[in-house]
PDB file of N, CA and C in Angstrom:
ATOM      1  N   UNK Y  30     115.888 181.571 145.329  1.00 49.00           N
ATOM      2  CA  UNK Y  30     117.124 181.558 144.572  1.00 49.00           C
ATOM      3  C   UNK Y  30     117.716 182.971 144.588  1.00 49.00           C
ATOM      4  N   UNK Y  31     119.000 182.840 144.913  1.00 71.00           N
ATOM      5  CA  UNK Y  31     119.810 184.763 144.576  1.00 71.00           C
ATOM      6  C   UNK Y  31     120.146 184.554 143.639  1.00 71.00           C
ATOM      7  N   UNK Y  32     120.165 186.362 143.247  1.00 89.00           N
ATOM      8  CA  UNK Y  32     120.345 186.555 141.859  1.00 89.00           C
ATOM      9  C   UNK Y  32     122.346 186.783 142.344  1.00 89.00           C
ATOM     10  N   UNK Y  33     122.147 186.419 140.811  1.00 93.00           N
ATOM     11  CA  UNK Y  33     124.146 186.478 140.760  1.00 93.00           C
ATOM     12  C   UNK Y  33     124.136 187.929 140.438  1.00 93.00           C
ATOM     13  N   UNK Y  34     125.519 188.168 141.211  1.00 95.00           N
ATOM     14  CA  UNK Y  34     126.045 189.850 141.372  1.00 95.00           C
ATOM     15  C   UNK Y  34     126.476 190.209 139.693  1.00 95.00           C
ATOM     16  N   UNK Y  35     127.142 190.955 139.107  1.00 95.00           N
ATOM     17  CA  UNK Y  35     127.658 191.587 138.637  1.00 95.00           C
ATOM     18  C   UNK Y  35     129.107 191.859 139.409  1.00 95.00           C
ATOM     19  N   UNK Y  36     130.357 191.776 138.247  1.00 94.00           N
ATOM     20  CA  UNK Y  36     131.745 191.792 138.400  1.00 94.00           C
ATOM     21  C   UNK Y  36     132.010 193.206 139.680  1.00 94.00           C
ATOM     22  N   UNK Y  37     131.111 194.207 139.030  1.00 94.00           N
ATOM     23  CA  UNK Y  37     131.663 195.368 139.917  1.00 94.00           C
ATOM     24  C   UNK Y  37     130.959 195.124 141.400  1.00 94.00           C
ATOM     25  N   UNK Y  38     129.351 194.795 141.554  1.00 96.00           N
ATOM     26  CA  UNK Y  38     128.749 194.669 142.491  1.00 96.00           C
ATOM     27  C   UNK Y  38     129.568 193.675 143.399  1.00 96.00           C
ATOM     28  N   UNK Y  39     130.121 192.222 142.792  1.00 97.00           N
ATOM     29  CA  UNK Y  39     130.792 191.637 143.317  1.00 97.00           C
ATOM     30  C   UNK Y  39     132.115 192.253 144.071  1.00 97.00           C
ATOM     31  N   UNK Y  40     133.107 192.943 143.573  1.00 96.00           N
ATOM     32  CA  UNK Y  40     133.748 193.321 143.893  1.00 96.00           C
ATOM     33  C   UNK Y  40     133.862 194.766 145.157  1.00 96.00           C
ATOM     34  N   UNK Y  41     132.653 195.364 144.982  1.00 96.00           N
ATOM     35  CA  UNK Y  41     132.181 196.203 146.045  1.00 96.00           C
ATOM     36  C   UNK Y  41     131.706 195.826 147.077  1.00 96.00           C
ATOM     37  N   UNK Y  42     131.459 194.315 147.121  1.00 97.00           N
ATOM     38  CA  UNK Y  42     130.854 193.639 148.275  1.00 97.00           C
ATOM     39  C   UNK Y  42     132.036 192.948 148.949  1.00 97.00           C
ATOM     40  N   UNK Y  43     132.964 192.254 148.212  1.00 97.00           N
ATOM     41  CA  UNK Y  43     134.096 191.623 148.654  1.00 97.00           C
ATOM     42  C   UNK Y  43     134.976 193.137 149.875  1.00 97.00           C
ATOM     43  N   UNK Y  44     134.667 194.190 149.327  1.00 96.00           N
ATOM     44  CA  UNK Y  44     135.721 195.079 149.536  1.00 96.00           C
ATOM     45  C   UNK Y  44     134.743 195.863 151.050  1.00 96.00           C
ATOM     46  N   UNK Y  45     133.698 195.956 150.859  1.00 96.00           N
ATOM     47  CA  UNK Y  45     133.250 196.093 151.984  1.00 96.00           C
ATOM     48  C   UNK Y  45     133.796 195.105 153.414  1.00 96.00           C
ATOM     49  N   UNK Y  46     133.643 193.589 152.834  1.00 96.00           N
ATOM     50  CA  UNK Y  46     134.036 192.432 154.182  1.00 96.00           C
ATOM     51  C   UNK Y  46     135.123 193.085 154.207  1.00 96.00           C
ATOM     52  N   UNK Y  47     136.348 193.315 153.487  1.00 94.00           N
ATOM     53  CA  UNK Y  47     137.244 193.678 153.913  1.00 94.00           C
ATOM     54  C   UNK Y  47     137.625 194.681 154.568  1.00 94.00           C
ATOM     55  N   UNK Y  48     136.816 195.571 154.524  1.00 92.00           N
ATOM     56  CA  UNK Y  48     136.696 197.102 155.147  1.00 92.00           C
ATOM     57  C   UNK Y  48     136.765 196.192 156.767  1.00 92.00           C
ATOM     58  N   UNK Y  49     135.440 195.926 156.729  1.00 93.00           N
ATOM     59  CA  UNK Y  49     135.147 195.165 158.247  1.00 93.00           C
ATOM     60  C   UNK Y  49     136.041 194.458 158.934  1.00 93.00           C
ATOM     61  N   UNK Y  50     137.228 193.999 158.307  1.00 91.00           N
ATOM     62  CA  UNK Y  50     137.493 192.605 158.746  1.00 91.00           C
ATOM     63  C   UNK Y  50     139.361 192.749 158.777  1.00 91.00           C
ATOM     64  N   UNK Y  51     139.556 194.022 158.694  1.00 88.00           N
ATOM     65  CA  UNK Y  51     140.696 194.351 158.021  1.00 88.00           C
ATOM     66  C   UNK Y  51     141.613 194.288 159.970  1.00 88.00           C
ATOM     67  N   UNK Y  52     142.486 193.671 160.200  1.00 85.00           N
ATOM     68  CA  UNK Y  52     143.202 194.272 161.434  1.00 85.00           C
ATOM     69  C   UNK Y  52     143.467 195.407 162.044  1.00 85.00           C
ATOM     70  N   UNK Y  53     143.854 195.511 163.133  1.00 87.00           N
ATOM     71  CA  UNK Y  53     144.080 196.878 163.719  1.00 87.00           C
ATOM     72  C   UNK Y  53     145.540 197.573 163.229  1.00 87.00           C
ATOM     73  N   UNK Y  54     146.335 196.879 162.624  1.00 83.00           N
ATOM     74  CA  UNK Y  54     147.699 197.591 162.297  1.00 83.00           C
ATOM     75  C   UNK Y  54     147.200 197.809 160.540  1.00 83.00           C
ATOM     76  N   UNK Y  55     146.162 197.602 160.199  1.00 84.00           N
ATOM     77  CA  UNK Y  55     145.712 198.317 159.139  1.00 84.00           C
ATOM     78  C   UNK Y  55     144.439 198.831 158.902  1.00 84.00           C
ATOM     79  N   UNK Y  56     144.049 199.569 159.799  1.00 83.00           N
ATOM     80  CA  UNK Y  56     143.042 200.414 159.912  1.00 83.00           C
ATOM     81  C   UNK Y  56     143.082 201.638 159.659  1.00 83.00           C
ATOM     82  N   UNK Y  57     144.174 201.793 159.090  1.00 87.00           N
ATOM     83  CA  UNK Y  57     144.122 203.518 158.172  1.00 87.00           C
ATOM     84  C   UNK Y  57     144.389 203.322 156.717  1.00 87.00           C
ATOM     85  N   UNK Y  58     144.289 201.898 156.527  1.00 89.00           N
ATOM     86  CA  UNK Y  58     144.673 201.770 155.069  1.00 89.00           C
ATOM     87  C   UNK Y  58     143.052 202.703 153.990  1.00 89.00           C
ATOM     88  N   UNK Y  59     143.655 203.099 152.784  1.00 92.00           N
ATOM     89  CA  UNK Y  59     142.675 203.228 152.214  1.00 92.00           C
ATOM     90  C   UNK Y  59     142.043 201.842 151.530  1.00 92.00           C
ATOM     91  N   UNK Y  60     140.934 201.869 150.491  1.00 93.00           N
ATOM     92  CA  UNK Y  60     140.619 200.654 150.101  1.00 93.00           C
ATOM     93  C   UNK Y  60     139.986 201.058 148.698  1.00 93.00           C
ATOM     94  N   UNK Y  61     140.145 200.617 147.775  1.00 94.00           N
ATOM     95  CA  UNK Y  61     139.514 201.315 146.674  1.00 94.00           C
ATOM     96  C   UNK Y  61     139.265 199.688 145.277  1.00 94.00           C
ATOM     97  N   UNK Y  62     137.893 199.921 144.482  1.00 95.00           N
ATOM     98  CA  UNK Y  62     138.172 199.240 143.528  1.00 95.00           C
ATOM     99  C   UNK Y  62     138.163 199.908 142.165  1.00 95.00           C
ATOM    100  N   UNK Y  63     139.274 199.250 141.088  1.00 93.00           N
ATOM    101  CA  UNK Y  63     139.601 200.133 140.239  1.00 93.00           C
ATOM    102  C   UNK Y  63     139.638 198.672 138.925  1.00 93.00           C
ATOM    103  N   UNK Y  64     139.484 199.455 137.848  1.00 91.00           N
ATOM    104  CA  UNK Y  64     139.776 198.997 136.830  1.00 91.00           C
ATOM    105  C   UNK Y  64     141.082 199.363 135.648  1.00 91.00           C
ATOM    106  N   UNK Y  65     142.126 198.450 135.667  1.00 86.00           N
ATOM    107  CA  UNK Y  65     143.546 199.012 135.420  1.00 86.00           C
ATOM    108  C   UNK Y  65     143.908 197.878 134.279  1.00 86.00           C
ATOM    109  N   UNK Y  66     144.324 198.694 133.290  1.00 86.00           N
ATOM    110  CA  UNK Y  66     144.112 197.798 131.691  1.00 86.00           C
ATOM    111  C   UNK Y  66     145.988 198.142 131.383  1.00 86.00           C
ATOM    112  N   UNK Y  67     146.487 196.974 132.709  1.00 76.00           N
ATOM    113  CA  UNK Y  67     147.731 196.529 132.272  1.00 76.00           C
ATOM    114  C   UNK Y  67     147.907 195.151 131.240  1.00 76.00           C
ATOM    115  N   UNK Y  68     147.032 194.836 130.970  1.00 70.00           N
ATOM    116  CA  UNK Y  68     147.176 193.184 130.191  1.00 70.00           C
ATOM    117  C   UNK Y  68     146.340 193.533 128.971  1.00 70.00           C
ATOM    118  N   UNK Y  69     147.432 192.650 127.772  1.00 79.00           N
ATOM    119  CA  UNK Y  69     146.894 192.497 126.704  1.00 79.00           C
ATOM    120  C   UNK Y  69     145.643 191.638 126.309  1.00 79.00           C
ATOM    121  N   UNK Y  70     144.849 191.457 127.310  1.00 81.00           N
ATOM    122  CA  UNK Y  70     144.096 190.659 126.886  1.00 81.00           C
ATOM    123  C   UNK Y  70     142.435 192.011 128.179  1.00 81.00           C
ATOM    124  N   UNK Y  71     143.311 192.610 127.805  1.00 85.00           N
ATOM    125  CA  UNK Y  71     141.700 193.884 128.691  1.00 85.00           C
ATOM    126  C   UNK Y  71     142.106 194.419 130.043  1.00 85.00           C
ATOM    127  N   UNK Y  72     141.058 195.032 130.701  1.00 88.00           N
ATOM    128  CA  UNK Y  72     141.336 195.451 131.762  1.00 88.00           C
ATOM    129  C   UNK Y  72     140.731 194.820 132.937  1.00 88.00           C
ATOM    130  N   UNK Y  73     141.370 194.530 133.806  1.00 88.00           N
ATOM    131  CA  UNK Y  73     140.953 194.260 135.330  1.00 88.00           C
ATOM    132  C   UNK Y  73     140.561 194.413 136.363  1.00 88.00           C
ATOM    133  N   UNK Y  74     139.303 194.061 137.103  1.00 92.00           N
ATOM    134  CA  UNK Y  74     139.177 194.755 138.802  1.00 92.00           C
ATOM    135  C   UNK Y  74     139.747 194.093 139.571  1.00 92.00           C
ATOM    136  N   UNK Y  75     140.195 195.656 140.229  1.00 92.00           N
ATOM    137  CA  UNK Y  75     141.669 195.161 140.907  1.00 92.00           C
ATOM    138  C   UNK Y  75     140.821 196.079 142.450  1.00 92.00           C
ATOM    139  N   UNK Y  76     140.930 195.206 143.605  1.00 93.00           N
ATOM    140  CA  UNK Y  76     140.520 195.680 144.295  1.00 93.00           C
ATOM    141  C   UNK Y  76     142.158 196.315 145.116  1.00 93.00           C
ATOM    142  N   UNK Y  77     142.541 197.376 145.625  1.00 92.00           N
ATOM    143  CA  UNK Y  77     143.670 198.177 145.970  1.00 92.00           C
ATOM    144  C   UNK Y  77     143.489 198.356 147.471  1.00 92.00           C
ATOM    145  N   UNK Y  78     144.785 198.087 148.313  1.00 91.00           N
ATOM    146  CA  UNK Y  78     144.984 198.818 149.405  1.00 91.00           C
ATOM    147  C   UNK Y  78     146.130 199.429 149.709  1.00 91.00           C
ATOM    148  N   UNK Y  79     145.643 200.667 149.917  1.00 88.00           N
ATOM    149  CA  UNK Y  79     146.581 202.048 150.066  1.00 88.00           C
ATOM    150  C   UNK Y  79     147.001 202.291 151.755  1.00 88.00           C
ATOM    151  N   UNK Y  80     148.657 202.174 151.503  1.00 82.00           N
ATOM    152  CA  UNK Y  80     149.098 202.348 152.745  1.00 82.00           C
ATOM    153  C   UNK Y  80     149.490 204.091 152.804  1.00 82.00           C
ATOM    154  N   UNK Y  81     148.945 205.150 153.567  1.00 75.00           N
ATOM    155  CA  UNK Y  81     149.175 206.570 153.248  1.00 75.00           C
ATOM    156  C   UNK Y  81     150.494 206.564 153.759  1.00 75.00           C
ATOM    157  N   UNK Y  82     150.850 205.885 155.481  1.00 76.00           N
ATOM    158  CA  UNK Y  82     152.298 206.353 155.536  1.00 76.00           C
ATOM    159  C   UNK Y  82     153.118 205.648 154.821  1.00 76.00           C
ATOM    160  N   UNK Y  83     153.218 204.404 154.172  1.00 74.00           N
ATOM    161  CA  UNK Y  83     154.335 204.244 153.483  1.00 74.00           C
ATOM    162  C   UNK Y  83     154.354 204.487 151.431  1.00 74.00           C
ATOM    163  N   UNK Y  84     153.363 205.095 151.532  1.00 74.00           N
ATOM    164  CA  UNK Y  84     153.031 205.025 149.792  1.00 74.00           C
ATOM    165  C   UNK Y  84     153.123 204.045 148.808  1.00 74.00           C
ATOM    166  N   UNK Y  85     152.517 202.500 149.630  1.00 79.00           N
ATOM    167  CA  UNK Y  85     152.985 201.507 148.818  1.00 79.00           C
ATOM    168  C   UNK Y  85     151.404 201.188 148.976  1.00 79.00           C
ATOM    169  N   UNK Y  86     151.248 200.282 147.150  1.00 84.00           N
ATOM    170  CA  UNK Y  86     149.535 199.963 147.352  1.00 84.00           C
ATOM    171  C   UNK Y  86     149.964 198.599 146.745  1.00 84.00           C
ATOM    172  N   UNK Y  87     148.979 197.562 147.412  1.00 86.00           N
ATOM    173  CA  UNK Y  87     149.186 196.178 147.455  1.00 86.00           C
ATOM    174  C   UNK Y  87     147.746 195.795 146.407  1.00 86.00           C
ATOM    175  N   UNK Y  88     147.504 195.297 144.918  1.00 88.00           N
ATOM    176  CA  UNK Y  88     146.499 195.179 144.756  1.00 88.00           C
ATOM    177  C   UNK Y  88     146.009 193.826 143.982  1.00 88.00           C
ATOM    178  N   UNK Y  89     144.360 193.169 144.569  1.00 91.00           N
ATOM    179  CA  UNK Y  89     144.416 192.117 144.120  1.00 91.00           C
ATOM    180  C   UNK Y  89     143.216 192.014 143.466  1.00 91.00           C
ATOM    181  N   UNK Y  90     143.892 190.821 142.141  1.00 90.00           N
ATOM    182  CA  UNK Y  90     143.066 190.811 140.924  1.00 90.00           C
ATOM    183  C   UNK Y  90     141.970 190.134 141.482  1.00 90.00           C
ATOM    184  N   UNK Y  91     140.835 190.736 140.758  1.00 94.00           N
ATOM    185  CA  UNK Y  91     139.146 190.064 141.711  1.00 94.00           C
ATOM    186  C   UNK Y  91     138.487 189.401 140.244  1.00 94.00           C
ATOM    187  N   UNK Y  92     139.283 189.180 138.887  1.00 93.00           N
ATOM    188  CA  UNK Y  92     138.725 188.574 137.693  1.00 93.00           C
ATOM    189  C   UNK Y  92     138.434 187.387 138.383  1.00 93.00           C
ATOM    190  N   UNK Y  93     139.290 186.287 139.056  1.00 92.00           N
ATOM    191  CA  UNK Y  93     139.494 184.705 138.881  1.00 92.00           C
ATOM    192  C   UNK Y  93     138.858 184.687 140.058  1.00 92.00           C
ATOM    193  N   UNK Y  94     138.632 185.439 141.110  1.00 94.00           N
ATOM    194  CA  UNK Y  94     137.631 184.853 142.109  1.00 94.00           C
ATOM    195  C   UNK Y  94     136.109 184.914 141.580  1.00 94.00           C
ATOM    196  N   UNK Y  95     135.820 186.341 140.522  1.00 96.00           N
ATOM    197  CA  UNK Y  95     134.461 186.483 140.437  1.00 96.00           C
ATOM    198  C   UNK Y  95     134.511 185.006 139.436  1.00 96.00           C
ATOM    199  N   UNK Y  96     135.237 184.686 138.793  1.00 96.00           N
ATOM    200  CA  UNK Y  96     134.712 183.468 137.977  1.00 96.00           C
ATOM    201  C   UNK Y  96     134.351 182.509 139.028  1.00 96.00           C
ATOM    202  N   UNK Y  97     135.761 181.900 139.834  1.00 96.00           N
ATOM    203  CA  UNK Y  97     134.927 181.154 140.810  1.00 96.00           C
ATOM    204  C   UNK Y  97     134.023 181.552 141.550  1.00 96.00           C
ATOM    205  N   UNK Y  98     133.329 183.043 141.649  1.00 97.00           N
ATOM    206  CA  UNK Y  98     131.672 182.927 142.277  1.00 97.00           C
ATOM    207  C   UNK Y  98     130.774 182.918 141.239  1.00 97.00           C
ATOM    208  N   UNK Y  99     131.037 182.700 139.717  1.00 97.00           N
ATOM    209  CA  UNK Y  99     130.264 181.914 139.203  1.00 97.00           C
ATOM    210  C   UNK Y  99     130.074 180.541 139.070  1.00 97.00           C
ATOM    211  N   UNK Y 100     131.086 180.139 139.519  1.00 97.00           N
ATOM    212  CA  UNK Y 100     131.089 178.748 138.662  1.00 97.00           C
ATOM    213  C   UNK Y 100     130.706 177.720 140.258  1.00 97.00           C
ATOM    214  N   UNK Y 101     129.656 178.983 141.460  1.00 95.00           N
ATOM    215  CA  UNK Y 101     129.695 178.430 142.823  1.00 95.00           C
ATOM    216  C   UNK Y 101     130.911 177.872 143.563  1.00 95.00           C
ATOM    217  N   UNK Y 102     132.060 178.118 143.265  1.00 96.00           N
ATOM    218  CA  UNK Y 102     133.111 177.883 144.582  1.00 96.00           C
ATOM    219  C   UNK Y 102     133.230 178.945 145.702  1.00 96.00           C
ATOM    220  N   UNK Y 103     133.228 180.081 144.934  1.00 95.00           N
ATOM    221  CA  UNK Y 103     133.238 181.304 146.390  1.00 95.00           C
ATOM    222  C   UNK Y 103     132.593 182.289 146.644  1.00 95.00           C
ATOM    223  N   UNK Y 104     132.680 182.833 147.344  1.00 96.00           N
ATOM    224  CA  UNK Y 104     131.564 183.726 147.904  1.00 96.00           C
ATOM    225  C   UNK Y 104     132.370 185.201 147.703  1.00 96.00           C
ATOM    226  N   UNK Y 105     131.384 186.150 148.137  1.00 96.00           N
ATOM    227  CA  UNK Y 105     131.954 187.328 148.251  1.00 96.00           C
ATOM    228  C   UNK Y 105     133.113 187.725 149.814  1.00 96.00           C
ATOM    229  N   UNK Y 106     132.390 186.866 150.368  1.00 96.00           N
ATOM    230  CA  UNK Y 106     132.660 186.604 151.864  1.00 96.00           C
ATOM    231  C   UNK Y 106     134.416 185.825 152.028  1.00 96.00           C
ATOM    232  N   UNK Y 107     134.012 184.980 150.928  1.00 96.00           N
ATOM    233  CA  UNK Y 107     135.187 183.778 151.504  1.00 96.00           C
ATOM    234  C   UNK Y 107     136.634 184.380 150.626  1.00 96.00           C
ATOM    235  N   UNK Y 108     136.298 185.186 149.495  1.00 96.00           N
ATOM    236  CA  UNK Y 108     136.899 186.119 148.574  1.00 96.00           C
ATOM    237  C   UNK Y 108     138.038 187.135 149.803  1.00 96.00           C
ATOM    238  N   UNK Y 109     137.059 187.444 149.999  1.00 95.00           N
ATOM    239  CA  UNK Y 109     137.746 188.551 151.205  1.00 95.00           C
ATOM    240  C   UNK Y 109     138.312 188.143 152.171  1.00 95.00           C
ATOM    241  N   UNK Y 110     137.814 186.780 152.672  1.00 95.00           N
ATOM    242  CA  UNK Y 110     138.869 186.307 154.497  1.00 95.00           C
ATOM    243  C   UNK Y 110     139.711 186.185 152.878  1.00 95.00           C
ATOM    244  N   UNK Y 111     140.133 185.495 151.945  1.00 93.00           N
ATOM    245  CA  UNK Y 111     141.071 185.120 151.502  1.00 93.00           C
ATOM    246  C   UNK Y 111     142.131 186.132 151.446  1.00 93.00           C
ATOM    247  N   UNK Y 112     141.547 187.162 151.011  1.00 92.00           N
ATOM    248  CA  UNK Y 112     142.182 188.726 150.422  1.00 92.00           C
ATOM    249  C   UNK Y 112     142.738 188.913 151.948  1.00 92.00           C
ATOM    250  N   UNK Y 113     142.381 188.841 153.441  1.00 92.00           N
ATOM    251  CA  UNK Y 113     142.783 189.116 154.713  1.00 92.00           C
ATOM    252  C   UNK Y 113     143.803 188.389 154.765  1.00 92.00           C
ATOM    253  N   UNK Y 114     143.704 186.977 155.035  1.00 90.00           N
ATOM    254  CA  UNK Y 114     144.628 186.158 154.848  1.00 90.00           C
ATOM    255  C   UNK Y 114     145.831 185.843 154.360  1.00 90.00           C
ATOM    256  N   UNK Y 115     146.033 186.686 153.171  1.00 85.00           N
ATOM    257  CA  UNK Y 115     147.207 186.575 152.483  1.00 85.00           C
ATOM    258  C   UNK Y 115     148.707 187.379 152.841  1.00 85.00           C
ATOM    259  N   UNK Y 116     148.967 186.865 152.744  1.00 81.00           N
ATOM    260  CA  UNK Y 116     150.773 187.473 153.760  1.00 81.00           C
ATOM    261  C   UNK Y 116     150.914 188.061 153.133  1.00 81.00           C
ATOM    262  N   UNK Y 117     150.623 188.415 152.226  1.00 76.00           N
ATOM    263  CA  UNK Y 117     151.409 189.625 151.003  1.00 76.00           C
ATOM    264  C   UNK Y 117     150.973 190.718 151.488  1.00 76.00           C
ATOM    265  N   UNK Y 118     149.408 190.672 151.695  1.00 78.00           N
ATOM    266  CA  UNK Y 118     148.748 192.150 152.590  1.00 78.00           C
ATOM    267  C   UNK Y 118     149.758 192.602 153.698  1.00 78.00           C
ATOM    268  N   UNK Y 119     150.592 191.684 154.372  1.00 74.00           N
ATOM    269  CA  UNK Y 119     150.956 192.506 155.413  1.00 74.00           C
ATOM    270  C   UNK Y 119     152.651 192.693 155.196  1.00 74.00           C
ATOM    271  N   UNK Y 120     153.276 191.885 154.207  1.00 66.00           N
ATOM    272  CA  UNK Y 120     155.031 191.984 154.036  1.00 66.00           C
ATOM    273  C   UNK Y 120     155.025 192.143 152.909  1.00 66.00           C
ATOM    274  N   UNK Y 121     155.113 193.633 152.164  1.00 55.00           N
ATOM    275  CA  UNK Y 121     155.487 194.308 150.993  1.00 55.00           C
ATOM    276  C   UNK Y 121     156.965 193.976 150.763  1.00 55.00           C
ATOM    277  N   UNK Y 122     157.098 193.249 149.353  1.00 50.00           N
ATOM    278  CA  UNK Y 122     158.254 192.403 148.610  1.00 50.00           C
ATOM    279  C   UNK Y 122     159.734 193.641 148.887  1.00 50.00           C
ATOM    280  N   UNK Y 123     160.829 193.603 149.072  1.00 50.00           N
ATOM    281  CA  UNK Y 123     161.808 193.960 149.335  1.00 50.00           C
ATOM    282  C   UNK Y 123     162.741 192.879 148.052  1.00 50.00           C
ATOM    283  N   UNK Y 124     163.491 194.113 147.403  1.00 47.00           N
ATOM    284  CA  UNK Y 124     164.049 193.392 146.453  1.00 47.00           C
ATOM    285  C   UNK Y 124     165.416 194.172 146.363  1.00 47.00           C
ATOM    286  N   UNK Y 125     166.643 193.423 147.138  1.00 46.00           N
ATOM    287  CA  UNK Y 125     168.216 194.030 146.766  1.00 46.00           C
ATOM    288  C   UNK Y 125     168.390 195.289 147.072  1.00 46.00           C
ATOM    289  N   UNK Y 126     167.259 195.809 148.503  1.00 43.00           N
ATOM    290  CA  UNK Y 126     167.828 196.630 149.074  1.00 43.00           C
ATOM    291  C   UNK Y 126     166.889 198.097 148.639  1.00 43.00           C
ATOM    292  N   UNK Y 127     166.122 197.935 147.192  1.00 47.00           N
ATOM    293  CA  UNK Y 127     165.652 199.007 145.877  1.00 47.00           C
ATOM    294  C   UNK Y 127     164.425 199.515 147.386  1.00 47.00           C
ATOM    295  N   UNK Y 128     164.353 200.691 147.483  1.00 49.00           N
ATOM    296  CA  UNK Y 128     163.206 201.746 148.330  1.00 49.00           C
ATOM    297  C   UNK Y 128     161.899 201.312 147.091  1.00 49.00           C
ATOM    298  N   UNK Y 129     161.439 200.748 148.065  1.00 46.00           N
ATOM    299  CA  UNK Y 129     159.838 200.722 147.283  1.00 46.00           C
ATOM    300  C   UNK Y 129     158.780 201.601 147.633  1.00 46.00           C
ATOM    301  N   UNK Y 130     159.275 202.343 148.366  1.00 47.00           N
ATOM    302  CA  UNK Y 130     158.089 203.843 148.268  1.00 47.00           C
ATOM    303  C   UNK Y 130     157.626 204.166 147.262  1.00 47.00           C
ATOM    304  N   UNK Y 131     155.921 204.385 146.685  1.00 46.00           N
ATOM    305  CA  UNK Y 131     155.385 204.743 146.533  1.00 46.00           C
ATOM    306  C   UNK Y 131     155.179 203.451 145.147  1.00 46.00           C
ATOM    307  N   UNK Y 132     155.744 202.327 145.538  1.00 48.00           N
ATOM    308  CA  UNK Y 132     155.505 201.282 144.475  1.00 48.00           C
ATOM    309  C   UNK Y 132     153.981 200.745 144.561  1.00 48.00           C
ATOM    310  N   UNK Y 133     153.583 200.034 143.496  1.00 53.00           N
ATOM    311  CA  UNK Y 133     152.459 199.247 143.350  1.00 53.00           C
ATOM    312  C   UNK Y 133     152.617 197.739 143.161  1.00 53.00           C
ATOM    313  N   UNK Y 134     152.026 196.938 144.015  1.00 55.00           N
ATOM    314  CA  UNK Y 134     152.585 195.593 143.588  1.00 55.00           C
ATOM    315  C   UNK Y 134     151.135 195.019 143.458  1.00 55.00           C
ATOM    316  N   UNK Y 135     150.759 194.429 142.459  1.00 53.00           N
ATOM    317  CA  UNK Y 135     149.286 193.619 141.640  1.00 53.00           C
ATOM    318  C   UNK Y 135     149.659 191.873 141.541  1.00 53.00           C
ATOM    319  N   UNK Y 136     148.654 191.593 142.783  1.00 50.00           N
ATOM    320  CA  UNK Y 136     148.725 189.917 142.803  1.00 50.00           C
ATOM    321  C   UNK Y 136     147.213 189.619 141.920  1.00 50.00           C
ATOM    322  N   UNK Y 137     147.980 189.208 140.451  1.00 43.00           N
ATOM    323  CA  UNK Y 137     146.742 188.278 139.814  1.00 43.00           C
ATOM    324  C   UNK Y 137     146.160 187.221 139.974  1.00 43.00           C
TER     325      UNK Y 137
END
C-alpha cells in the first residue's frame, strides 16, 4: 500500500512532471510552488509558471486536484499532463487591447 503524499509533497511532485514534460517553446519558463492567501476562506498552493521574457505568470490552483488525489481520482502524474494540457498555459488572456506585462493570471 502507498502512503498518501502531503499537499506540499504533492504539489512538488506534480511540478517536477511538469518540469519534464513541459514543451520546447517553454523551456525557459521558470516553475515555482507557492502559497498565496488571496481568498477569504485561506491560502492556496498555487503551482506558478514564470515567463522571464514576457513577465507574465500563469498560475494553477493545486487545492481541488490534491483533493481529488485523495479521494483516488488523480494522480500526481495525471495532475500535471492536465496542467500541460491546458490552453491557458500557452495563450495568456488579452483583454481590450490592456498590455498585460508583468500580469498574474490564477486558474482555480
Amino acid at each position: 500500500m502507498s502512503k498518501t503524499m502531503g499537499k506540499e509533497q504533492f504539489a512538488e511532485k506534480v511540478l517536477q512532471y511538469v518540469k519534464k514534460a513541459l514543451p520546447e517553446e517553454l523551456a525557459e519558463v521558470k516553475i515555482r510552488i507557492v502559497s498565496i492567501d488571496l481568498w477569504n476562506d485561506g491560502a492556496r498552493t498555487v503551482l506558478l509558471v514564470m515567463r522571464p521574457w514576457s513577465g507574465t505568470v500563469t498560475g494553477f490552483c493545486m487545492d481541488r486536484w490534491y483533493k481529488a488525489y485523495l479521494d483516488g481520482k488523480e494522480t500526481a502524474k495525471t495532475t500535471a499532463t492536465a496542467v500541460i494540457n491546458d490552453r491557458r498555459l500557452y495563450c495568456m488572456p488579452q483583454g481590450d487591447g490592456m498590455d498585460i506585462d508583468g500580469c498574474a493570471v490564477i486558474y482555480a
